[in-house]
Coordinates of C-alpha atoms in Angstrom, one line a residue:
A1 CA -3.4 -97.3 53.9
P2 CA -2.4 -93.6 54.2
S3 CA -4.2 -91.6 56.8
R4 CA -7.1 -89.5 55.5
P5 CA -6.4 -85.7 55.6
S6 CA -8.3 -83.7 58.1
R7 CA -11.5 -82.0 57.1
R8 CA -9.9 -78.6 57.8
G9 CA -7.1 -79.4 55.4
W10 CA -9.6 -80.4 52.6
A11 CA -11.7 -77.3 53.3
W12 CA -8.6 -75.1 52.8
L13 CA -7.8 -76.9 49.6
F14 CA -11.2 -76.2 48.2
V15 CA -11.2 -72.6 49.4
L16 CA -7.8 -71.9 47.8
G17 CA -8.7 -73.8 44.7
W18 CA -11.9 -71.9 44.3
V19 CA -10.0 -68.6 44.8
A20 CA -7.5 -69.7 42.1
Q21 CA -10.3 -70.5 39.7
V22 CA -11.9 -67.2 40.3
A23 CA -8.6 -65.4 39.7
V24 CA -8.0 -67.2 36.4
R25 CA -11.4 -66.1 35.2
L26 CA -10.9 -62.5 36.2
V27 CA -7.5 -62.3 34.6
L28 CA -8.9 -63.7 31.3
A29 CA -11.9 -61.4 31.4
S30 CA -9.9 -58.3 32.3
G31 CA -9.9 -57.0 28.7
Q32 CA -13.7 -57.3 28.2
T33 CA -15.4 -53.9 28.4
V34 CA -18.2 -54.2 25.8
P35 CA -20.6 -57.0 24.7
V36 CA -19.2 -58.8 21.7
A37 CA -21.3 -61.9 21.7
T38 CA -24.1 -59.9 20.1
P39 CA -27.1 -60.0 20.5
D40 CA -27.0 -62.5 23.4
E41 CA -24.9 -60.5 25.8
S42 CA -26.7 -57.3 25.0
G43 CA -30.1 -59.0 25.5
Y44 CA -29.2 -60.2 29.0
L45 CA -27.7 -56.9 30.0
F46 CA -30.7 -54.9 28.8
A47 CA -33.0 -57.4 30.6
A48 CA -31.1 -56.9 33.8
R49 CA -31.3 -53.1 33.3
V50 CA -35.1 -53.3 33.0
L51 CA -35.3 -55.5 36.1
T52 CA -33.5 -52.9 38.1
G53 CA -35.9 -50.2 37.0
G54 CA -33.7 -48.9 34.2
T55 CA -34.6 -47.8 30.7
D56 CA -36.1 -50.0 27.9
A57 CA -34.2 -51.4 24.9
D58 CA -36.3 -52.2 21.8
M59 CA -35.1 -55.6 20.5
S60 CA -38.3 -56.4 18.6
F61 CA -38.2 -59.3 16.1
G62 CA -35.1 -60.7 17.8
T63 CA -34.6 -63.7 20.1
V64 CA -36.3 -63.5 23.4
Y65 CA -33.7 -63.4 26.3
R66 CA -35.2 -64.7 29.5
G67 CA -35.0 -63.1 32.9
G68 CA -33.4 -65.8 35.1
Y69 CA -29.8 -65.0 34.3
P70 CA -30.3 -61.2 34.2
L71 CA -31.9 -61.5 37.7
L72 CA -28.5 -62.9 38.9
L73 CA -26.7 -59.8 37.4
T74 CA -28.7 -57.2 39.2
P75 CA -26.1 -56.7 42.0
A76 CA -23.7 -55.4 39.2
F77 CA -26.2 -52.4 38.8
W78 CA -26.0 -51.6 42.5
F79 CA -22.3 -50.9 42.4
G80 CA -21.8 -49.8 38.7
D81 CA -22.5 -46.3 37.6
D82 CA -21.6 -46.6 33.9
P83 CA -22.0 -49.4 31.3
V84 CA -18.4 -50.6 31.5
S85 CA -18.4 -50.9 35.3
V86 CA -21.8 -52.7 35.2
Y87 CA -20.4 -55.1 32.5
R88 CA -17.3 -55.8 34.6
G89 CA -19.5 -56.4 37.6
A90 CA -21.4 -59.0 35.6
L91 CA -18.2 -60.8 34.8
V92 CA -17.2 -60.9 38.4
I93 CA -20.5 -62.5 39.3
N94 CA -19.8 -65.0 36.5
A95 CA -16.4 -65.8 37.9
L96 CA -17.7 -66.4 41.4
I97 CA -20.3 -68.9 40.2
S98 CA -18.3 -70.5 37.4
A99 CA -15.5 -71.3 39.8
A100 CA -17.9 -73.5 41.8
M101 CA -17.4 -76.1 39.1
L102 CA -14.3 -77.2 41.1
P103 CA -16.1 -78.6 44.1
L104 CA -19.0 -79.9 42.0
A105 CA -16.7 -81.7 39.6
Y106 CA -14.9 -83.2 42.6
L107 CA -18.2 -84.5 44.0
L108 CA -19.2 -85.9 40.6
L109 CA -15.9 -87.7 40.2
R110 CA -16.1 -89.1 43.7
R111 CA -19.5 -90.5 42.9
L112 CA -17.9 -92.0 39.8
R113 CA -15.6 -93.8 42.3
V114 CA -12.5 -91.9 41.4
R115 CA -9.9 -91.7 44.2
R116 CA -10.1 -88.6 46.4
R117 CA -6.8 -87.0 45.2
W118 CA -7.5 -87.5 41.5
S119 CA -11.0 -86.3 41.9
Y120 CA -9.5 -83.0 43.2
V121 CA -6.9 -82.8 40.5
F122 CA -9.4 -83.6 37.7
G123 CA -11.9 -81.3 39.3
H124 CA -9.6 -78.4 38.5
V125 CA -9.2 -79.8 34.9
T126 CA -12.9 -79.9 34.5
A127 CA -13.3 -76.3 35.8
V128 CA -10.9 -75.0 33.1
L129 CA -12.6 -76.6 30.2
P130 CA -13.4 -73.9 27.6
A131 CA -17.0 -74.9 27.9
V132 CA -16.8 -73.7 31.5
L133 CA -13.9 -71.1 31.5
F134 CA -14.1 -69.3 28.2
Y135 CA -17.8 -68.5 28.3
S136 CA -17.5 -67.1 31.8
E137 CA -15.7 -64.1 30.1
F138 CA -19.0 -63.0 28.7
A139 CA -22.5 -62.0 30.0
L140 CA -24.1 -65.3 28.8
T141 CA -26.1 -68.0 30.4
D142 CA -23.4 -70.3 29.3
A143 CA -21.3 -68.9 32.2
I144 CA -23.6 -70.5 34.8
L145 CA -25.5 -73.3 33.0
P146 CA -22.7 -75.9 33.3
V147 CA -22.6 -75.3 37.1
M148 CA -26.3 -75.6 37.4
L149 CA -26.5 -78.8 35.4
V150 CA -23.8 -80.6 37.4
G151 CA -25.4 -79.4 40.6
W152 CA -28.8 -80.7 39.5
L153 CA -27.3 -84.1 38.5
L154 CA -25.7 -84.4 42.0
L155 CA -28.8 -83.5 43.8
V156 CA -31.2 -85.7 41.8
H157 CA -28.7 -88.6 42.2
T158 CA -28.8 -88.0 45.9
W159 CA -32.5 -87.9 45.9
L160 CA -32.9 -91.1 43.9
N161 CA -30.4 -93.2 45.8
A162 CA -30.9 -92.0 49.4
P163 CA -32.1 -94.9 51.7
P164 CA -35.6 -94.7 53.1
P165 CA -35.8 -92.0 55.8
A166 CA -35.1 -93.4 59.2
G167 CA -35.8 -90.2 61.1
P168 CA -36.5 -86.5 60.8
R169 CA -33.0 -85.6 59.9
S170 CA -32.7 -88.1 57.0
S171 CA -36.2 -87.1 55.8
A172 CA -35.2 -83.4 55.8
R173 CA -32.1 -84.2 53.8
L174 CA -34.1 -86.1 51.2
S175 CA -36.6 -83.3 50.9
L176 CA -33.9 -80.7 50.5
A177 CA -32.2 -82.8 47.8
G178 CA -35.4 -83.1 45.8
A179 CA -36.4 -79.5 46.3
G180 CA -32.9 -78.3 45.5
A181 CA -32.9 -80.2 42.2
S182 CA -36.3 -78.9 41.3
L183 CA -35.3 -75.3 42.0
L184 CA -32.3 -75.6 39.9
V185 CA -34.2 -76.9 36.8
A186 CA -36.9 -74.3 37.3
Y187 CA -34.2 -71.6 37.4
A188 CA -32.5 -73.1 34.3
Y189 CA -35.9 -72.9 32.6
A190 CA -36.2 -69.2 33.6
C191 CA -32.6 -68.6 32.2
H192 CA -32.8 -70.2 28.7
T193 CA -34.9 -72.4 26.5
R194 CA -32.3 -75.2 27.0
G195 CA -33.6 -75.3 30.5
A196 CA -36.9 -76.7 29.1
V197 CA -35.0 -79.8 28.1
L198 CA -33.5 -80.1 31.6
L199 CA -36.9 -79.6 33.2
A200 CA -38.5 -82.3 31.0
A201 CA -35.7 -84.8 32.0
H202 CA -36.2 -83.9 35.6
M203 CA -40.0 -84.5 35.5
A204 CA -39.4 -87.8 33.7
L205 CA -37.1 -88.9 36.5
L206 CA -39.7 -87.9 39.1
A207 CA -42.3 -89.9 37.3
A208 CA -40.0 -92.9 37.1
A209 CA -39.2 -92.7 40.8
L210 CA -42.9 -92.8 41.6
V211 CA -43.8 -95.6 39.2
C212 CA -40.8 -97.8 40.2
R213 CA -41.4 -97.0 43.9
W214 CA -37.9 -95.6 44.4
R215 CA -39.4 -92.7 46.3
S216 CA -42.7 -92.2 48.2
W217 CA -45.5 -90.3 46.7
R218 CA -45.0 -87.5 49.3
A219 CA -41.3 -87.0 48.4
T220 CA -42.1 -87.0 44.7
A221 CA -45.1 -84.7 45.1
L222 CA -42.9 -82.2 47.1
A223 CA -40.2 -82.2 44.4
A224 CA -42.8 -81.8 41.6
L225 CA -44.6 -79.0 43.4
V226 CA -41.4 -77.1 43.9
A227 CA -40.5 -77.5 40.2
A228 CA -44.0 -76.3 39.2
A229 CA -43.9 -73.3 41.5
G230 CA -40.4 -72.3 40.4
T231 CA -41.3 -72.7 36.7
G232 CA -44.5 -70.6 37.1
A233 CA -42.5 -67.9 38.8
G234 CA -39.9 -68.0 36.0
M235 CA -42.7 -67.7 33.4
L236 CA -44.1 -64.6 35.1
L237 CA -40.6 -63.1 35.3
N238 CA -40.0 -63.7 31.6
R239 CA -43.4 -62.4 30.6
S240 CA -42.8 -59.1 32.5
L241 CA -39.9 -58.3 30.2
L242 CA -41.7 -58.7 26.9
P243 CA -43.3 -55.2 26.7
H244 CA -40.1 -53.5 27.6
M245 CA -37.8 -55.3 25.1
Y246 CA -40.1 -56.8 22.4
P247 CA -43.0 -54.4 22.0
Q248 CA -43.5 -55.4 18.4
G249 CA -43.0 -59.2 18.8
D250 CA -40.0 -61.6 18.6
N251 CA -38.5 -63.7 15.8
D252 CA -40.8 -66.7 16.4
L253 CA -38.2 -69.5 16.9
G254 CA -41.1 -71.8 17.9
G255 CA -42.4 -71.4 14.3
N256 CA -39.1 -72.6 13.0
V257 CA -39.4 -75.8 15.2
V258 CA -42.9 -76.5 13.8
R259 CA -41.7 -76.0 10.2
R260 CA -38.7 -78.3 10.7
L261 CA -40.7 -81.0 12.4
T262 CA -43.3 -81.1 9.7
S263 CA -41.1 -81.3 6.6
E264 CA -38.6 -83.8 5.3
D265 CA -35.9 -81.1 4.7
G266 CA -36.5 -79.9 8.2
W267 CA -35.7 -83.3 9.7
G268 CA -32.6 -83.5 7.6
W269 CA -31.5 -80.1 8.9
M270 CA -32.3 -80.8 12.5
L271 CA -30.6 -84.2 12.7
S272 CA -27.5 -83.2 10.7
L273 CA -27.0 -80.0 12.7
G274 CA -27.6 -81.8 16.0
T275 CA -25.0 -84.4 15.0
G276 CA -22.6 -81.5 14.2
Q277 CA -23.0 -80.3 17.8
V278 CA -22.1 -83.8 19.1
W279 CA -19.1 -83.9 16.9
Y280 CA -17.9 -80.5 18.2
Q281 CA -18.0 -81.7 21.9
A282 CA -16.1 -84.8 21.0
A283 CA -13.4 -82.8 19.1
A284 CA -13.3 -79.9 21.6
T285 CA -12.4 -82.3 24.5
G286 CA -9.9 -84.4 22.7
G287 CA -12.4 -87.3 22.6
M288 CA -13.0 -87.3 26.4
A289 CA -16.7 -86.3 26.0
A290 CA -17.1 -88.9 23.3
I291 CA -15.8 -91.6 25.7
G292 CA -18.1 -90.3 28.4
L293 CA -21.1 -90.3 26.0
V294 CA -20.4 -93.8 24.8
A295 CA -20.1 -95.0 28.4
V296 CA -23.3 -93.4 29.5
A297 CA -25.1 -94.8 26.4
F298 CA -23.8 -98.3 27.3
I299 CA -25.1 -98.0 30.8
A300 CA -28.5 -96.9 29.5
V301 CA -28.9 -99.8 27.0
R302 CA -27.0 -102.7 28.5
P303 CA -29.0 -105.8 29.5
A304 CA -30.1 -106.0 33.1
G305 CA -27.6 -107.6 35.4
T306 CA -24.6 -107.2 33.0
P307 CA -21.6 -105.9 34.9
S308 CA -19.7 -103.0 33.4
A309 CA -16.6 -101.1 34.2
A310 CA -18.2 -98.1 32.7
S311 CA -21.0 -98.3 35.2
A312 CA -19.2 -96.2 37.7
M313 CA -22.2 -94.2 39.1
L314 CA -23.1 -95.2 42.6
G315 CA -26.6 -96.5 43.3
A316 CA -29.0 -99.2 42.3
P317 CA -28.8 -100.4 38.7
G318 CA -32.3 -99.2 37.8
R319 CA -31.8 -95.8 39.1
T320 CA -28.4 -95.5 37.5
R321 CA -29.9 -96.5 34.2
A322 CA -32.6 -93.8 34.6
L323 CA -29.9 -91.2 35.2
A324 CA -28.0 -92.4 32.2
L325 CA -31.1 -92.1 30.0
A326 CA -31.7 -88.6 31.4
V327 CA -28.2 -87.5 30.4
I328 CA -28.7 -89.0 26.9
A329 CA -32.1 -87.3 26.6
I330 CA -30.5 -84.0 27.6
V331 CA -27.8 -84.3 25.0
A332 CA -30.2 -85.3 22.2
G333 CA -32.9 -82.8 23.3
I334 CA -30.6 -79.8 23.4
A335 CA -28.7 -80.7 20.2
F336 CA -31.8 -81.4 18.1
A337 CA -34.2 -78.9 19.6
T338 CA -31.7 -76.0 19.2
S339 CA -31.0 -77.1 15.7
A340 CA -34.7 -77.2 14.9
A341 CA -35.1 -73.6 16.2
L342 CA -32.0 -72.2 14.5
P343 CA -32.6 -69.9 11.5
V344 CA -30.5 -70.1 8.4
E345 CA -27.7 -67.6 9.1
Y346 CA -25.3 -68.5 6.3
R347 CA -22.5 -69.2 8.7
V348 CA -20.4 -72.2 9.3
G349 CA -21.6 -72.3 12.9
N350 CA -25.0 -73.4 11.6
Y351 CA -23.5 -76.8 11.0
V352 CA -20.9 -77.3 13.8
Y353 CA -21.4 -75.4 17.0
G354 CA -20.3 -75.9 20.6
R355 CA -22.1 -73.5 22.9
Y356 CA -25.5 -75.2 23.1
L357 CA -24.1 -78.5 24.4
A358 CA -21.4 -76.8 26.6
S359 CA -23.6 -77.1 29.6
I360 CA -23.5 -80.9 29.5
T361 CA -19.9 -81.2 28.5
P362 CA -18.4 -81.2 32.0
V363 CA -20.6 -84.2 32.9
L364 CA -19.5 -86.2 29.8
F365 CA -15.9 -85.1 30.4
A366 CA -15.9 -86.3 34.0
V367 CA -17.4 -89.7 32.9
G368 CA -14.7 -90.0 30.3
V369 CA -12.0 -89.3 32.9
A370 CA -13.5 -91.9 35.2
V371 CA -13.5 -94.5 32.4
L372 CA -9.8 -93.8 31.7
L373 CA -8.8 -94.0 35.4
R374 CA -10.9 -97.0 36.4
A375 CA -11.7 -99.2 33.4
S376 CA -9.9 -102.4 32.6
P377 CA -7.6 -102.4 29.6
R378 CA -10.2 -104.3 27.5
A379 CA -13.1 -102.0 28.5
L380 CA -10.9 -98.9 27.9
L381 CA -10.0 -100.2 24.4
W382 CA -13.6 -100.8 23.7
A383 CA -14.7 -97.4 25.0
S384 CA -12.0 -95.4 23.1
A385 CA -12.6 -97.3 19.8
S386 CA -16.3 -96.6 20.1
A387 CA -15.6 -92.9 20.9
A388 CA -13.3 -92.7 17.8
A389 CA -16.0 -94.3 15.6
L390 CA -18.6 -91.9 17.0
T391 CA -16.4 -88.9 16.2
L392 CA -15.6 -90.1 12.7
V393 CA -19.3 -90.9 11.9
A394 CA -20.4 -87.5 13.2
A395 CA -17.7 -85.8 11.1
C396 CA -18.9 -87.7 8.0
V397 CA -22.5 -86.6 8.6
V398 CA -21.3 -82.9 8.9
Q399 CA -19.3 -83.3 5.7
W400 CA -22.1 -85.0 3.8
Y401 CA -24.8 -82.4 4.8
A402 CA -22.8 -79.2 4.8
G403 CA -20.2 -80.0 2.1
D404 CA -18.7 -77.0 0.4
L405 CA -20.7 -74.6 2.7
L406 CA -18.1 -75.2 5.4
T407 CA -15.7 -73.1 3.3
Q408 CA -18.2 -70.9 1.5
Y409 CA -20.3 -69.6 4.4
T410 CA -19.1 -67.0 6.9
H411 CA -16.6 -68.2 9.4
T412 CA -17.1 -66.6 12.8
A413 CA -14.1 -67.2 15.0
Y414 CA -16.2 -66.8 18.1
D415 CA -18.0 -70.1 17.2
F416 CA -14.8 -72.2 17.3
P417 CA -12.6 -71.4 20.3
E418 CA -11.5 -75.0 20.8
T419 CA -11.2 -76.3 17.2
S420 CA -9.3 -73.2 16.1
F421 CA -6.7 -74.1 18.7
L422 CA -6.6 -77.8 17.5
T423 CA -6.0 -76.7 13.9
W424 CA -4.1 -73.5 14.9
D425 CA -6.2 -71.6 12.4
W426 CA -8.6 -68.8 13.4
E427 CA -9.6 -67.8 9.9
T428 CA -11.1 -70.9 8.5
F429 CA -12.9 -74.0 9.7
R430 CA -11.1 -77.3 9.1
L431 CA -13.3 -80.3 9.9
W432 CA -10.9 -83.1 9.2
H433 CA -7.8 -81.4 10.7
A434 CA -9.7 -80.9 13.9
T435 CA -11.0 -84.5 13.9
A436 CA -7.5 -85.9 13.4
T437 CA -6.0 -83.8 16.1
A438 CA -8.7 -84.7 18.5
L439 CA -8.3 -88.4 17.8
V440 CA -4.5 -88.2 18.3
L441 CA -5.1 -86.4 21.6
M442 CA -7.5 -89.1 22.7
C443 CA -5.0 -91.9 21.8
A444 CA -2.3 -90.1 23.7
S445 CA -4.5 -89.8 26.7
V446 CA -5.3 -93.5 26.6
A447 CA -1.6 -94.3 26.3
V448 CA -0.5 -91.9 29.0
V449 CA -3.1 -93.1 31.6
R450 CA -1.8 -96.7 31.4
L451 CA 1.5 -95.7 33.0
R452 CA 1.3 -97.1 36.5
R453 CA 2.5 -94.3 38.8
S454 CA 2.6 -91.1 36.8
G455 CA -0.2 -91.9 34.3
P456 CA -3.1 -90.0 36.0
L457 CA -0.9 -87.0 36.8
L458 CA 0.4 -86.8 33.2
L459 CA -3.1 -87.2 31.9
A460 CA -4.3 -84.3 34.0
G461 CA -1.3 -82.2 32.9
V462 CA -2.0 -82.8 29.2
L463 CA -5.7 -82.2 29.4
A464 CA -5.3 -79.1 31.6
A465 CA -2.6 -77.6 29.2
V466 CA -4.8 -78.1 26.2
A467 CA -7.9 -76.7 27.9
V468 CA -6.1 -73.6 29.2
G469 CA -4.4 -73.2 25.9
M470 CA -7.7 -73.1 24.1
S471 CA -9.2 -70.4 26.4
V472 CA -6.0 -68.3 26.5
T473 CA -5.7 -68.3 22.7
A474 CA -9.4 -67.7 22.2
T475 CA -9.2 -64.7 24.5
D476 CA -6.2 -63.3 22.8
R477 CA -7.2 -64.0 19.2
I478 CA -11.0 -63.8 19.3
A479 CA -12.3 -61.9 22.4
R480 CA -9.8 -59.1 22.6
P481 CA -9.9 -58.2 18.9
L482 CA -13.7 -58.1 19.0
V483 CA -13.6 -55.7 21.9
R484 CA -11.2 -53.4 20.1
D485 CA -13.2 -53.4 16.9
E486 CA -16.6 -53.0 18.7
T487 CA -15.3 -50.0 20.7
A488 CA -13.7 -48.4 17.7
H489 CA -16.9 -48.8 15.6
T490 CA -19.5 -47.6 18.1
D491 CA -18.0 -45.8 21.2
L492 CA -19.5 -42.3 21.3
R493 CA -18.3 -41.3 24.8
Q494 CA -15.7 -38.8 23.4
S495 CA -18.4 -37.1 21.1
I496 CA -21.2 -36.4 23.5
D497 CA -22.1 -36.7 27.2
L498 CA -24.2 -39.8 26.9
H499 CA -25.4 -39.5 30.5
R500 CA -27.5 -36.5 29.5
Q501 CA -29.1 -38.3 26.6
R502 CA -32.3 -39.7 28.1
S503 CA -33.5 -41.4 24.9
I504 CA -32.0 -42.8 21.7
A505 CA -33.6 -44.0 18.5
V506 CA -31.6 -46.1 16.0
D507 CA -32.5 -46.7 12.4
W508 CA -33.5 -50.3 11.6
N509 CA -31.1 -50.2 8.6
V510 CA -28.1 -49.8 10.9
P511 CA -26.7 -53.3 11.4
W512 CA -28.1 -54.9 14.5
T513 CA -24.6 -55.4 16.1
I514 CA -24.0 -51.6 15.9
R515 CA -27.6 -50.8 16.9
L516 CA -27.3 -52.8 20.1
S517 CA -23.9 -51.4 20.9
H518 CA -25.4 -47.9 20.7
Y519 CA -28.0 -49.0 23.2
Y520 CA -25.1 -50.2 25.4
W521 CA -23.0 -47.1 25.4
A522 CA -26.1 -44.9 25.9
W523 CA -26.8 -46.8 29.1
W524 CA -29.1 -44.2 30.6
S525 CA -31.2 -43.8 27.5
D526 CA -34.5 -45.3 26.5
G527 CA -33.6 -47.2 23.3
S528 CA -36.1 -47.5 20.4
V529 CA -35.9 -48.5 16.8
F530 CA -37.6 -47.2 13.6
D531 CA -37.2 -47.8 9.9
A532 CA -36.0 -44.6 8.1
R533 CA -37.2 -45.9 4.8
W534 CA -40.8 -45.6 5.7
T535 CA -40.9 -43.6 9.0
P536 CA -39.3 -40.1 9.6
P537 CA -36.7 -40.1 12.4
P538 CA -38.5 -39.2 15.7
R539 CA -38.0 -35.8 17.0
N540 CA -39.1 -36.4 20.6
V541 CA -35.8 -38.2 21.4
D542 CA -32.4 -36.7 22.4
M543 CA -30.2 -38.7 19.9
V544 CA -30.8 -40.4 16.5
V545 CA -28.5 -42.8 14.8
L546 CA -29.1 -43.2 11.0
A547 CA -27.7 -45.5 8.3
W548 CA -25.2 -43.7 6.1
P549 CA -25.4 -44.5 2.4
K550 CA -22.1 -45.1 0.7
D551 CA -22.6 -42.4 -2.0
K552 CA -23.9 -39.6 0.1
P553 CA -22.4 -37.1 2.6
A554 CA -23.2 -37.5 6.2
A555 CA -25.6 -34.6 6.2
A556 CA -27.8 -36.4 3.7
S557 CA -28.3 -39.4 6.0
W558 CA -31.4 -37.6 7.4
P559 CA -34.2 -38.1 4.9
K560 CA -35.3 -34.9 3.4
G561 CA -32.9 -32.9 5.5
A562 CA -32.5 -32.6 9.3
P563 CA -34.9 -30.3 11.1
P564 CA -33.6 -27.1 12.8
G565 CA -31.7 -27.7 16.0
W566 CA -30.3 -31.1 15.1
R567 CA -26.5 -31.5 14.4
I568 CA -24.1 -34.3 13.6
I569 CA -22.1 -35.4 16.6
D570 CA -20.3 -38.4 15.0
R571 CA -20.0 -40.5 11.9
R572 CA -18.3 -43.8 11.2
R573 CA -17.7 -46.0 8.2
T574 CA -16.9 -49.5 9.5
V575 CA -16.7 -53.1 8.2
Q576 CA -20.0 -53.8 10.0
G577 CA -21.9 -50.8 8.6
D578 CA -21.9 -47.1 8.2
W579 CA -23.8 -44.7 10.5
V580 CA -24.3 -41.1 11.5
A581 CA -25.3 -39.9 15.0
W582 CA -27.4 -36.8 15.4
A583 CA -28.3 -34.9 18.5
R584 CA -30.3 -31.9 19.3

């Protein structure tokens, strides 16, 4: 047997690997200067601004953006002195955290009994998945949620499978694992509503550990108390933001969930859209996530005592099954809960979407890799055939429910960074082209991995090339054009000294993407909104942005004429909407 490398050598490998992952993220994000994933990015940035004592931003009747992730961005405000530098600082924070997927994916693959060298190689591959890499280029919770979810899974696995404490040191390790897992889920809850699904799965695992006597009542109580305390703190944090950002209320996504759960059409919408999310993860990973999902499902439902090559997770069978059920519950819970809450937006992304399940994708991908590397030929054939069937059935559900709407509704390129690469089309969505390409890639992966010596290395090369290609093309063809357009449509820095404008009011009839961009550029200004159709523009602010009717001159944008002392400082007619900016 070859000698094991020294700990110092492995430590340097991970340090250099983490630095490389950070560098890749910073290079890809170097062109991002303005929020383009609107309103999500804007909501998190404005929440961080409020938490640091900055001005308010009225986002009434919009989605509530929680304070957990903005709390993480507050250091960007200590060093940034303008909106662009603050935004870039947020992306640096994203890169530092997102790159931690490398060591976490390595640990996950090791617990899936993958060899040390291949765990490191495929840890890098997992860290460059678009679900991890591409979303780190934006001020979104999706930049950190995958890292948090994998970290939680590792900690809760340690807590469930640790032997009974034999002394103070082992008891402390057990307590730290349980408390750490609880803190992570509580923080995830404070970051996004998807965290509620993770929190529910965590509490279910704690209950199972107590009922099945896997852990003592003291260890379980400690983990539960930490989760409860962290969740309570998160709720207080989120509640503190409401009067500063939603003074007139939000868009009541909870009401959407109730309506969907109490109607037949609502159930059809929820189940079909949730299936579309599962299809997207299968296609976006070239079938690897589908193989992982099939393997986890088999572990969860197989008869007791049945051996399985797919059952790679270390630990007792009952505890492994509990973890598998938790992963399945997280996938289903996120897919169907987010679909139930989603309003009808008349876009293709209503029916096939990847961001919501991106947080669990690295876990499914790692399980899929473990199956390819460790399963017997028969088990691998079964797993890949089942994954292909899952992908095809999910595509059929999407086609049946959405039908012609996939070509008639608005195609937003930002919703499809992976499938656009698979079909080499960033203008339209092609369901069956993406499905076919993903299945071909999966078959190629299965064939390549069976090569005795070079198989794993070739597999890693293929998967890494596809993943990096997806993120690079998405950055070049989606993110950068959005930045150029958003800047050209809304940047007022050449027209007026925004630092001196202490307050800005924007007409509700100005499209919300432009409205939020004005809040962003006027970083030092207290942002408010009014409806010029019923309410005169406020005069107690420094700047007013009004909608500009197509058939009227810019001076006529102010209803009944502008009062003395107000002048037009800029005007734009854009594809998003037309507006006129006034200052006094």
